[in-house]
Structure formats: structure tokens, C-alpha cells
Amino acid sequence: MKDLLNNKLGNVQEGKKKLIKARVLNWWSPDFENNIIVRILSKFYRVEECFDPKQLDLLICSVFDVEHTHQMYDKVKKLLVIGEHVTPEFNEFDYAIGFDHITFDKRYIQFSISLLHDTALEANIKHENITDSMFDRDFGSFVVSNGYCEIRNSLFTNLSKYKHILSGGRFANNLPNKKPVDNKLEFLSKTKFNIAYENTSGYGYITEKILDAFAAKTVPIYWGDPNIAKDGIYNPKAFINAHDFKDEASLIEYIKYVDNNKDLYLSMLKEPAFLDPNYVDRKRAEVEAFLRYIIEDGKVYFKEWYQARREHFLKRLVEIKLDEYNNFVEYETLIRRYEKLKTYKKSFALMNTAFNSSLSLYRTAKKLKRLISRGGGGGKPNLGLPIDDTSQKENLFSLRLELAPSEDERSCKKK
């Protein structure tokens, strides 16, 4: 797809920029002007915030609400930008940018949005200007807001028995003022190591955590994507990979070894974060081309909520191709549940009506999912093997299907 985009779009044309109208929904912040996607589009277009669905060129969404499902947006191109451990739902969005290693025609690219931030550029040069004095910094840092990841909490607790770890997040804060730090990178730069654990483990799921540690010129202790050292992107010599160890005890022993070996520690700091120094620029260019393709030649795939699920779900879904290590079970589950559900037209329509009119139901389901999965990080530490996260990362559409009555329930009602 990348070659197609590059060939089709070419270089930025000089002259007056084309006006496009967009709206941001379900995002981390309502700030339109500073939205990262809007800022990229502004390099090529005049981007105007618009609240009239009939005039919109693009709806830019993330995963924090379901307002995009309102029927007034049926004829608007929808882009999903994922920053959480969520698989894109291509029956709700026409295009997506996410972590999963999947290909889906021209509708998806695999990309970590943290690479769009300035910290990615700082991480790319983290190996420059390394001094011996960096070995004499405080031992470790920990900045976490989500306290539900048990494997991360366990390392913090047990590694703290060796040396004090500065914790500056909302969770387990041990600073004198008990307040979260204002400048994370400055805070991390004062320490030799940073616990850069994700909230959950999944292939491709790499957020800003390791980039922040690299940008601060500290050594990340990483857990999250089991293939992070095998995908040819990040330099395995630049960080401590928890997935390389059979258990937490052996990981801690190695951290102690590096902590007491000046030459080894400084050599890790002097290693570049990325194996390819042009990786960040290359991926950013890919996102730019993808966004321009959506604006210039993209289309609305599903114009009607109910009909889309009845007629197009399987036909479009079978075009998805997965890389060798991506987990297919989520889409298999969707197909199976959808086949069962679509035979009940009345129930299906009723379910959609009920769901679309009840945001409180959706939010309750999210809270329940979070409690069940313990924030996506539950379970005993098992660092040597990839975490099977399929039970922890249910697709939003799967939650909806669970609301539908079973065949037995329907039979009872008839009686």
C-alpha cells in the first residue's frame, strides 16, 4: 500500500492549499488546532473545524466514546486513530491507524502514534552526548497512572527492595509532595533506569513509554510487545527487554548486574534507539501519505449502520490478511457471533437501537471489562512467554454482540 500511496500522491503541490472541513470526536483532548492529525493535514490543506455533518470531509476519532456511530455521520469518512490496546472495527470506521500487524486493502496502516510526537525525534538521537557522569545518577524511575497492571507493579515493588525507585505518577507516588510530575522527561533523565512497562502485552503494542525513556537518555526496562527485539525496528542493545527472561527474579539480577557495570551501562546509552536512523521520518511520511490518500481518494464504505452489518461485514472482513505472529482469534470470534446474530433481524435492529441510545450502557460495559481484565495487566508474572491477551482485549463490537438474546432466550419468549 505504501508504494501505491507514494506513486499516487507524489510531492506536495505548491500554491493555494485546498480547504477541507473536519471534526475531532472521542479524543484525548477537545483541542482541535493542536490535534496531531489536524496538524499533519495542515501541512497540505487548510483545515477548518466543522460541526455540520453535511459539510464534513473527515471525522477524526479515537476510542473513548461512540458518538461517531450517530446516523448523522453515515455519509462522512471516518478515521480511527488508536492509542490504546484496541483492534480496529472496520464496520464502524472507514480507515484506521493502529498497533495490530494487519493489512486491510488501503484502509489501514500499522503505526504507533507516539512516533508523531517530538519525543520520537529526541529518542532518535539519544545516543549522542553521553557522559560518564550519567552512570552516577539515581537508580530508577517509575511514572504510572494505571495501577491495574500486576506484572508492572510486581517489578516496581521487588526491584525497590534492591534500591529506591523514584515514582512520580498518580499511582504509587512516593515524591515528597505526592503530586504527579509536570515534566516526565526531565524526571526520567535524573535516573539510570526507567520501568517502561506497557499497560498490557500484545504484538505491535508499543506506546510512548519506551520512547520517553530513550528521549530522557535513561535505559528502559521494557515489557509489552513480545517481538520488540525481533521486528527490526528497536535496537535490542539499547534497552533491557523483560521478555528475554524466564521470570522476574532473573530479570532483577540482570538489572543489578548492569547497575554495577559502568562500561556495560554506558555502552547501552551509546547505542541508538532505532536500528534504522531514518525509521521515524519514514513512518511519518507513510502516515502523511495515508491521510492525503483518504482526503483525495478515500470513500465511505458503510453508509447505513444496520445494512452495513447485515450485508457487508463478512465480505469486507475476509480481505484482512495477518502477519505471521498476529492473533486472528478476535476476527474469528466476530465472524462467528455475527453469523449467529444476523439471522435475527428484529433482535439485531433492536440491539442497535438500544445501544445507540444508551451511552451509559456502553460506559458500564467498559468499566466491567476493565474490572474483569484488571486493566489488561492481570495475572502472575511470566516474562519468558508472550502473554495471551485475547481474553483481555475484547473488541467493542464483541461487547455489543453479547447483548443480543441467545436462541434459547428467543425460544422461551415465543413460548
Tab-separated table of C-alpha atoms in Angstrom:
chain	number	residue	atom	x	y	z
A	1	MET	CA	0.000	0.000	0.000
A	2	LYS	CA	2.888	2.350	0.766
A	3	ASP	CA	4.151	2.209	-2.834
A	4	LEU	CA	0.648	2.860	-4.118
A	5	LEU	CA	0.298	5.903	-1.895
A	6	ASN	CA	3.689	7.300	-2.806
A	7	ASN	CA	3.117	6.830	-6.535
A	8	LYS	CA	-0.359	8.289	-6.407
A	9	LEU	CA	0.296	11.345	-4.300
A	10	GLY	CA	3.826	12.384	-5.147
A	11	ASN	CA	5.194	15.603	-3.700
A	12	VAL	CA	3.263	18.421	-2.094
A	13	GLN	CA	1.954	20.791	-4.746
A	14	GLU	CA	2.804	24.445	-4.398
A	15	GLY	CA	0.162	27.137	-4.447
A	16	LYS	CA	-3.048	27.649	-2.575
A	17	LYS	CA	-3.980	24.854	-0.228
A	18	LYS	CA	-7.287	23.077	-0.632
A	19	LEU	CA	-9.870	23.713	2.098
A	20	ILE	CA	-11.101	20.665	3.989
A	21	LYS	CA	-13.536	20.501	6.885
A	22	ALA	CA	-13.018	18.101	9.760
A	23	ARG	CA	-14.205	17.317	13.246
A	24	VAL	CA	-12.490	15.505	16.123
A	25	LEU	CA	-14.524	13.081	18.269
A	26	ASN	CA	-13.818	10.658	21.131
A	27	TRP	CA	-10.281	12.043	21.517
A	28	TRP	CA	-7.972	12.546	24.498
A	29	SER	CA	-8.409	16.310	24.234
A	30	PRO	CA	-11.029	18.513	22.519
A	31	ASP	CA	-8.308	20.911	21.310
A	32	PHE	CA	-8.815	20.904	17.535
A	33	GLU	CA	-5.888	23.102	16.489
A	34	ASN	CA	-3.333	21.011	18.394
A	35	ASN	CA	-4.748	17.651	17.369
A	36	ILE	CA	-1.851	15.675	15.912
A	37	ILE	CA	-3.824	14.531	12.844
A	38	VAL	CA	-5.102	18.047	12.187
A	39	ARG	CA	-1.553	19.351	12.413
A	40	ILE	CA	-0.359	16.856	9.811
A	41	LEU	CA	-3.247	17.634	7.479
A	42	SER	CA	-2.498	21.338	7.874
A	43	LYS	CA	0.817	20.795	6.102
A	44	PHE	CA	-1.105	20.068	2.913
A	45	TYR	CA	-4.563	21.626	3.377
A	46	ARG	CA	-6.375	24.483	5.026
A	47	VAL	CA	-8.181	22.569	7.776
A	48	GLU	CA	-11.331	24.079	9.248
A	49	GLU	CA	-13.222	22.738	12.253
A	50	CYS	CA	-16.795	21.970	11.238
A	51	PHE	CA	-19.831	20.777	13.202
A	52	ASP	CA	-22.198	20.320	10.267
A	53	PRO	CA	-22.133	16.628	9.195
A	54	LYS	CA	-23.330	17.560	5.712
A	55	GLN	CA	-20.184	19.614	5.088
A	56	LEU	CA	-17.598	17.373	6.741
A	57	ASP	CA	-14.760	15.889	4.703
A	58	LEU	CA	-13.392	13.788	7.554
A	59	LEU	CA	-14.334	12.660	11.053
A	60	ILE	CA	-11.195	12.055	13.144
A	61	CYS	CA	-11.881	9.683	16.046
A	62	SER	CA	-10.250	7.710	18.804
A	63	VAL	CA	-11.737	5.051	21.077
A	64	PHE	CA	-13.109	6.972	24.066
A	65	ASP	CA	-16.767	7.238	23.097
A	66	VAL	CA	-19.276	6.123	20.458
A	67	GLU	CA	-20.576	9.450	19.183
A	68	HIS	CA	-19.258	8.594	15.716
A	69	THR	CA	-21.964	5.936	15.386
A	70	HIS	CA	-24.754	8.507	15.197
A	71	GLN	CA	-26.639	8.231	11.926
A	72	MET	CA	-25.928	11.869	11.050
A	73	TYR	CA	-22.348	10.782	10.281
A	74	ASP	CA	-23.356	7.923	7.963
A	75	LYS	CA	-22.107	9.762	4.865
A	76	VAL	CA	-18.875	11.071	6.398
A	77	LYS	CA	-15.470	9.401	6.025
A	78	LYS	CA	-14.347	8.197	9.454
A	79	LEU	CA	-10.739	7.736	10.536
A	80	LEU	CA	-9.944	5.832	13.742
A	81	VAL	CA	-6.619	6.660	15.412
A	82	ILE	CA	-5.735	4.142	18.119
A	83	GLY	CA	-3.513	4.837	21.103
A	84	GLU	CA	-4.850	2.020	23.275
A	85	HIS	CA	-4.650	-1.766	23.013
A	86	VAL	CA	-7.708	-1.980	20.757
A	87	THR	CA	-8.251	-3.739	17.444
A	88	PRO	CA	-9.880	-1.504	14.804
A	89	GLU	CA	-13.536	-2.148	13.977
A	90	PHE	CA	-13.799	-1.701	10.223
A	91	ASN	CA	-17.582	-1.758	10.333
A	92	GLU	CA	-17.584	1.485	12.294
A	93	PHE	CA	-14.660	3.229	10.624
A	94	ASP	CA	-13.637	3.555	7.012
A	95	TYR	CA	-9.946	3.917	7.846
A	96	ALA	CA	-7.742	3.209	10.841
A	97	ILE	CA	-4.252	3.725	12.233
A	98	GLY	CA	-3.409	1.210	14.943
A	99	PHE	CA	-0.964	-1.171	16.594
A	100	ASP	CA	-2.118	-4.507	15.145
A	101	HIS	CA	0.009	-6.052	12.408
A	102	ILE	CA	-2.760	-6.428	9.867
A	103	THR	CA	-3.291	-5.287	6.309
A	104	PHE	CA	-6.708	-4.365	5.009
A	105	ASP	CA	-6.643	-3.121	1.433
A	106	LYS	CA	-5.936	0.648	1.536
A	107	ARG	CA	-7.915	1.193	4.727
A	108	TYR	CA	-5.310	0.603	7.426
A	109	ILE	CA	-1.695	1.253	8.381
A	110	GLN	CA	0.181	-0.132	11.365
A	111	PHE	CA	1.706	2.754	13.279
A	112	SER	CA	2.358	3.905	16.840
A	113	ILE	CA	1.058	7.467	17.107
A	114	SER	CA	3.736	8.230	19.708
A	115	LEU	CA	6.168	8.381	16.766
A	116	LEU	CA	4.407	11.592	15.717
A	117	HIS	CA	5.476	13.413	18.873
A	118	ASP	CA	8.721	15.313	19.389
A	119	THR	CA	9.975	12.706	21.855
A	120	ALA	CA	10.428	10.284	18.945
A	121	LEU	CA	12.931	12.672	17.361
A	122	GLU	CA	14.717	13.076	20.690
A	123	ALA	CA	14.794	9.299	21.105
A	124	ASN	CA	16.383	9.001	17.669
A	125	ILE	CA	19.452	10.930	18.871
A	126	LYS	CA	19.516	9.642	22.438
A	127	HIS	CA	22.937	8.019	21.920
A	128	GLU	CA	24.622	11.381	21.326
A	129	ASN	CA	26.460	13.366	24.023
A	130	ILE	CA	26.675	10.551	26.570
A	131	THR	CA	28.920	11.355	29.554
A	132	ASP	CA	30.451	9.229	32.304
A	133	SER	CA	28.535	11.190	34.944
A	134	MET	CA	25.290	9.600	33.754
A	135	PHE	CA	26.377	6.415	35.499
A	136	ASP	CA	26.215	8.239	38.852
A	137	ARG	CA	22.545	9.246	38.609
A	138	ASP	CA	19.819	7.984	40.951
A	139	PHE	CA	18.886	4.353	40.357
A	140	GLY	CA	15.431	4.183	38.797
A	141	SER	CA	12.177	5.924	37.916
A	142	PHE	CA	8.545	4.895	37.609
A	143	VAL	CA	5.750	7.088	36.208
A	144	VAL	CA	2.404	5.282	36.085
A	145	SER	CA	-1.239	6.321	36.295
A	146	ASN	CA	-2.894	2.946	35.723
A	147	GLY	CA	-2.311	0.775	38.775
A	148	TYR	CA	-4.017	-2.354	37.448
A	149	CYS	CA	-1.053	-3.984	35.693
A	150	GLU	CA	0.114	-6.541	38.239
A	151	ILE	CA	3.262	-7.580	36.389
A	152	ARG	CA	4.423	-3.957	36.306
A	153	ASN	CA	3.511	-3.357	39.937
A	154	SER	CA	5.373	-6.501	40.936
A	155	LEU	CA	8.628	-5.366	39.344
A	156	PHE	CA	8.345	-1.941	40.959
A	157	THR	CA	7.770	-3.494	44.393
A	158	ASN	CA	10.505	-6.122	44.199
A	159	LEU	CA	13.122	-4.004	42.441
A	160	SER	CA	12.561	-1.312	45.091
A	161	LYS	CA	13.880	-3.801	47.641
A	162	TYR	CA	17.262	-3.513	45.913
A	163	LYS	CA	17.349	0.279	45.584
A	164	HIS	CA	14.907	3.149	45.938
A	165	ILE	CA	12.895	3.927	42.805
A	166	LEU	CA	11.514	7.432	42.310
A	167	SER	CA	7.806	7.168	41.494
A	168	GLY	CA	6.286	10.318	40.033
A	169	GLY	CA	2.934	9.232	38.607
A	170	ARG	CA	-0.573	9.197	40.035
A	171	PHE	CA	-0.081	5.569	41.064
A	172	ALA	CA	2.323	4.637	43.891
A	173	ASN	CA	3.682	8.171	44.061
A	174	ASN	CA	6.494	8.449	46.617
A	175	LEU	CA	7.588	12.038	45.998
A	176	PRO	CA	7.520	14.433	48.984
A	177	ASN	CA	4.594	16.456	47.582
A	178	LYS	CA	2.734	13.339	46.342
A	179	LYS	CA	1.918	15.138	43.087
A	180	PRO	CA	2.454	13.765	39.567
A	181	VAL	CA	5.485	15.259	37.856
A	182	ASP	CA	4.904	18.095	35.394
A	183	ASN	CA	7.826	17.219	33.125
A	184	LYS	CA	8.169	13.479	32.662
A	185	LEU	CA	11.321	13.553	30.538
A	186	GLU	CA	13.156	15.807	32.971
A	187	PHE	CA	12.135	13.478	35.799
A	188	LEU	CA	13.327	10.356	33.947
A	189	SER	CA	16.623	11.984	32.972
A	190	LYS	CA	17.671	12.081	36.633
A	191	THR	CA	17.787	8.275	36.837
A	192	LYS	CA	19.823	5.454	35.290
A	193	PHE	CA	16.860	3.179	34.566
A	194	ASN	CA	13.166	3.594	33.865
A	195	ILE	CA	10.490	0.933	34.235
A	196	ALA	CA	8.863	1.346	30.820
A	197	TYR	CA	6.170	-1.331	31.064
A	198	GLU	CA	3.049	-1.125	28.925
A	199	ASN	CA	-0.405	-1.482	30.490
A	200	THR	CA	-0.762	-4.818	28.724
A	201	SER	CA	1.137	-7.123	26.392
A	202	GLY	CA	0.371	-7.508	22.705
A	203	TYR	CA	2.164	-7.805	19.390
A	204	GLY	CA	2.758	-4.374	17.899
A	205	TYR	CA	1.524	-2.581	21.019
A	206	ILE	CA	4.379	-0.126	21.667
A	207	THR	CA	3.376	3.233	23.128
A	208	GLU	CA	5.281	6.323	24.216
A	209	LYS	CA	6.733	4.631	27.306
A	210	ILE	CA	9.941	3.312	25.770
A	211	LEU	CA	10.338	6.434	23.609
A	212	ASP	CA	10.105	8.690	26.661
A	213	ALA	CA	12.843	6.689	28.373
A	214	PHE	CA	15.071	6.845	25.306
A	215	ALA	CA	14.478	10.585	24.896
A	216	ALA	CA	15.488	11.122	28.542
A	217	LYS	CA	18.765	9.239	27.964
A	218	THR	CA	17.968	6.556	30.514
A	219	VAL	CA	17.920	2.792	29.993
A	220	PRO	CA	14.367	1.477	29.552
A	221	ILE	CA	13.331	-1.737	31.289
A	222	TYR	CA	10.657	-2.749	28.811
A	223	TRP	CA	7.703	-5.148	28.804
A	224	GLY	CA	4.801	-5.125	26.352
A	225	ASP	CA	5.346	-6.254	22.769
A	226	PRO	CA	6.986	-9.716	22.911
A	227	ASN	CA	8.507	-9.119	19.470
A	228	ILE	CA	10.005	-5.704	20.126
A	229	ALA	CA	13.545	-7.046	19.780
A	230	LYS	CA	12.715	-9.158	16.714
A	231	ASP	CA	10.887	-6.775	14.403
A	232	GLY	CA	13.992	-4.963	13.158
A	233	ILE	CA	12.890	-1.560	14.471
A	234	TYR	CA	14.202	-1.062	18.007
A	235	ASN	CA	17.817	-1.770	18.886
A	236	PRO	CA	17.914	-4.635	21.442
A	237	LYS	CA	21.300	-3.418	22.719
A	238	ALA	CA	19.773	-0.125	23.878
A	239	PHE	CA	17.321	-1.434	26.482
A	240	ILE	CA	16.605	-4.270	28.895
A	241	ASN	CA	13.879	-6.474	27.464
A	242	ALA	CA	11.850	-8.216	30.166
A	243	HIS	CA	10.628	-10.739	27.581
A	244	ASP	CA	14.169	-12.157	27.387
A	245	PHE	CA	13.994	-13.505	30.941
A	246	LYS	CA	12.261	-16.598	32.254
A	247	ASP	CA	10.984	-14.849	35.372
A	248	GLU	CA	11.118	-11.633	37.344
A	249	ALA	CA	13.913	-12.812	39.626
A	250	SER	CA	16.332	-13.375	36.736
A	251	LEU	CA	15.353	-10.004	35.261
A	252	ILE	CA	16.139	-8.230	38.534
A	253	GLU	CA	19.505	-9.979	38.786
A	254	TYR	CA	20.437	-8.708	35.340
A	255	ILE	CA	19.345	-5.162	36.193
A	256	LYS	CA	21.604	-5.314	39.250
A	257	TYR	CA	24.467	-6.511	37.057
A	258	VAL	CA	24.077	-3.618	34.614
A	259	ASP	CA	23.686	-1.173	37.502
A	260	ASN	CA	27.105	-2.190	38.827
A	261	ASN	CA	28.923	-2.410	35.495
A	262	LYS	CA	29.848	1.075	34.303
A	263	ASP	CA	31.192	0.064	30.902
A	264	LEU	CA	28.135	-2.040	30.083
A	265	TYR	CA	25.717	0.628	31.256
A	266	LEU	CA	27.353	3.420	29.269
A	267	SER	CA	27.565	1.192	26.200
A	268	MET	CA	23.773	0.773	26.319
A	269	LEU	CA	23.321	4.545	26.482
A	270	LYS	CA	25.592	4.945	23.457
A	271	GLU	CA	23.535	2.535	21.362
A	272	PRO	CA	20.946	4.173	19.047
A	273	ALA	CA	17.302	3.510	19.855
A	274	PHE	CA	16.411	2.525	16.283
A	275	LEU	CA	18.295	0.158	14.011
A	276	ASP	CA	17.402	2.402	11.077
A	277	PRO	CA	18.173	6.083	11.797
A	278	ASN	CA	15.590	7.083	9.179
A	279	TYR	CA	12.792	4.961	10.643
A	280	VAL	CA	10.868	7.782	12.357
A	281	ASP	CA	10.944	10.038	9.301
A	282	ARG	CA	9.957	7.163	7.035
A	283	LYS	CA	6.962	6.165	9.157
A	284	ARG	CA	5.827	9.769	9.495
A	285	ALA	CA	5.912	10.117	5.714
A	286	GLU	CA	3.804	6.970	5.445
A	287	VAL	CA	1.152	8.468	7.728
A	288	GLU	CA	1.150	11.715	5.766
A	289	ALA	CA	0.616	9.821	2.513
A	290	PHE	CA	-2.145	7.747	4.094
A	291	LEU	CA	-4.019	10.830	5.303
A	292	ARG	CA	-3.725	12.543	1.944
A	293	TYR	CA	-4.994	9.427	0.218
A	294	ILE	CA	-8.062	9.427	2.483
A	295	ILE	CA	-8.800	13.064	1.672
A	296	GLU	CA	-8.190	12.836	-2.068
A	297	ASP	CA	-9.460	9.364	-2.972
A	298	GLY	CA	-10.952	7.820	0.157
A	299	LYS	CA	-14.583	6.817	0.337
A	300	VAL	CA	-17.318	5.987	2.812
A	301	TYR	CA	-17.565	2.210	2.907
A	302	PHE	CA	-20.660	1.872	5.078
A	303	LYS	CA	-23.341	4.486	4.697
A	304	GLU	CA	-26.042	2.816	6.743
A	305	TRP	CA	-25.488	1.316	10.168
A	306	TYR	CA	-27.838	-1.654	10.090
A	307	GLN	CA	-27.388	-2.591	6.417
A	308	ALA	CA	-23.614	-2.452	6.773
A	309	ARG	CA	-23.661	-5.174	9.370
A	310	ARG	CA	-26.168	-7.337	7.542
A	311	GLU	CA	-24.630	-7.230	4.076
A	312	HIS	CA	-21.029	-6.086	4.149
A	313	PHE	CA	-19.459	-7.405	7.339
A	314	LEU	CA	-18.118	-10.739	6.124
A	315	LYS	CA	-17.478	-9.613	2.564
A	316	ARG	CA	-15.155	-6.831	3.672
A	317	LEU	CA	-13.633	-8.690	6.591
A	318	VAL	CA	-12.274	-11.595	4.555
A	319	GLU	CA	-9.907	-9.178	2.809
A	320	ILE	CA	-7.931	-8.801	6.029
A	321	LYS	CA	-4.540	-10.508	5.883
A	322	LEU	CA	-2.492	-11.009	9.020
A	323	ASP	CA	1.246	-11.132	9.586
A	324	GLU	CA	2.630	-14.411	10.882
A	325	TYR	CA	2.510	-13.541	14.571
A	326	ASN	CA	-0.744	-11.607	14.698
A	327	ASN	CA	-3.592	-13.170	16.623
A	328	PHE	CA	-6.575	-13.982	14.411
A	329	VAL	CA	-8.930	-15.159	17.131
A	330	GLU	CA	-10.648	-11.786	17.567
A	331	TYR	CA	-11.836	-11.621	13.987
A	332	GLU	CA	-12.808	-15.292	14.016
A	333	THR	CA	-14.936	-14.586	17.077
A	334	LEU	CA	-16.549	-11.599	15.407
A	335	ILE	CA	-17.414	-13.631	12.326
A	336	ARG	CA	-18.891	-16.473	14.354
A	337	ARG	CA	-21.008	-14.207	16.547
A	338	TYR	CA	-22.082	-12.109	13.618
A	339	GLU	CA	-23.253	-15.145	11.617
A	340	LYS	CA	-25.399	-16.194	14.567
A	341	LEU	CA	-26.727	-12.718	15.202
A	342	LYS	CA	-27.621	-11.654	11.669
A	343	THR	CA	-30.256	-14.414	11.419
A	344	TYR	CA	-32.292	-12.497	13.963
A	345	LYS	CA	-33.126	-9.305	12.120
A	346	LYS	CA	-35.519	-7.909	14.720
A	347	SER	CA	-33.177	-8.620	17.595
A	348	PHE	CA	-30.293	-7.094	15.688
A	349	ALA	CA	-32.178	-3.896	14.920
A	350	LEU	CA	-33.432	-3.663	18.499
A	351	MET	CA	-29.944	-4.162	19.865
A	352	ASN	CA	-28.514	-1.375	17.712
A	353	THR	CA	-31.313	0.982	18.699
A	354	ALA	CA	-30.838	0.240	22.382
A	355	PHE	CA	-27.093	0.581	22.181
A	356	ASN	CA	-27.049	3.802	20.221
A	357	SER	CA	-29.461	5.428	22.650
A	358	SER	CA	-27.585	4.406	25.779
A	359	LEU	CA	-24.077	5.732	26.320
A	360	SER	CA	-24.386	4.803	29.975
A	361	LEU	CA	-24.719	1.154	28.974
A	362	TYR	CA	-21.549	1.411	26.921
A	363	ARG	CA	-19.630	3.067	29.733
A	364	THR	CA	-20.801	0.440	32.193
A	365	ALA	CA	-19.592	-2.259	29.809
A	366	LYS	CA	-16.205	-0.561	29.589
A	367	LYS	CA	-15.899	-0.426	33.369
A	368	LEU	CA	-16.923	-4.071	33.641
A	369	LYS	CA	-14.381	-5.060	31.005
A	370	ARG	CA	-11.675	-3.153	32.861
A	371	LEU	CA	-12.532	-4.832	36.153
A	372	ILE	CA	-12.604	-8.292	34.607
A	373	SER	CA	-9.254	-7.838	32.871
A	374	ARG	CA	-7.714	-5.900	35.778
A	375	GLY	CA	-6.749	-3.141	33.420
A	376	GLY	CA	-5.253	-5.514	30.885
A	377	GLY	CA	-2.299	-6.380	33.087
A	378	GLY	CA	-3.585	-9.075	35.382
A	379	GLY	CA	-2.051	-12.445	36.032
A	380	LYS	CA	1.163	-13.776	37.507
A	381	PRO	CA	4.456	-12.539	36.077
A	382	ASN	CA	5.593	-14.761	33.215
A	383	LEU	CA	8.248	-12.877	31.330
A	384	GLY	CA	9.605	-15.676	29.193
A	385	LEU	CA	6.436	-16.313	27.211
A	386	PRO	CA	4.177	-13.969	25.233
A	387	ILE	CA	1.029	-13.029	27.096
A	388	ASP	CA	-2.151	-14.407	25.567
A	389	ASP	CA	-4.095	-11.161	25.637
A	390	THR	CA	-7.132	-12.194	23.650
A	391	SER	CA	-9.212	-12.632	26.790
A	392	GLN	CA	-8.155	-9.168	27.934
A	393	LYS	CA	-8.669	-7.229	24.713
A	394	GLU	CA	-12.280	-7.738	23.600
A	395	ASN	CA	-13.408	-5.774	20.598
A	396	LEU	CA	-16.134	-3.214	21.239
A	397	PHE	CA	-18.294	-4.909	18.628
A	398	SER	CA	-17.964	-8.169	20.573
A	399	LEU	CA	-19.398	-6.430	23.627
A	400	ARG	CA	-22.384	-5.376	21.578
A	401	LEU	CA	-22.983	-8.859	20.290
A	402	GLU	CA	-23.038	-10.195	23.832
A	403	LEU	CA	-26.124	-8.036	24.431
A	404	ALA	CA	-28.128	-9.941	21.832
A	405	PRO	CA	-30.527	-12.657	23.069
A	406	SER	CA	-29.474	-16.247	22.540
A	407	GLU	CA	-31.510	-18.756	20.550
A	408	ASP	CA	-32.722	-20.349	23.789
A	409	GLU	CA	-33.890	-16.983	25.089
A	410	ARG	CA	-35.802	-16.343	21.892
A	411	SER	CA	-37.461	-19.751	22.131
A	412	CYS	CA	-38.556	-19.045	25.688
A	413	LYS	CA	-40.129	-15.743	24.649
A	414	LYS	CA	-42.114	-17.452	21.884
A	415	LYS	CA	-43.500	-19.954	24.349
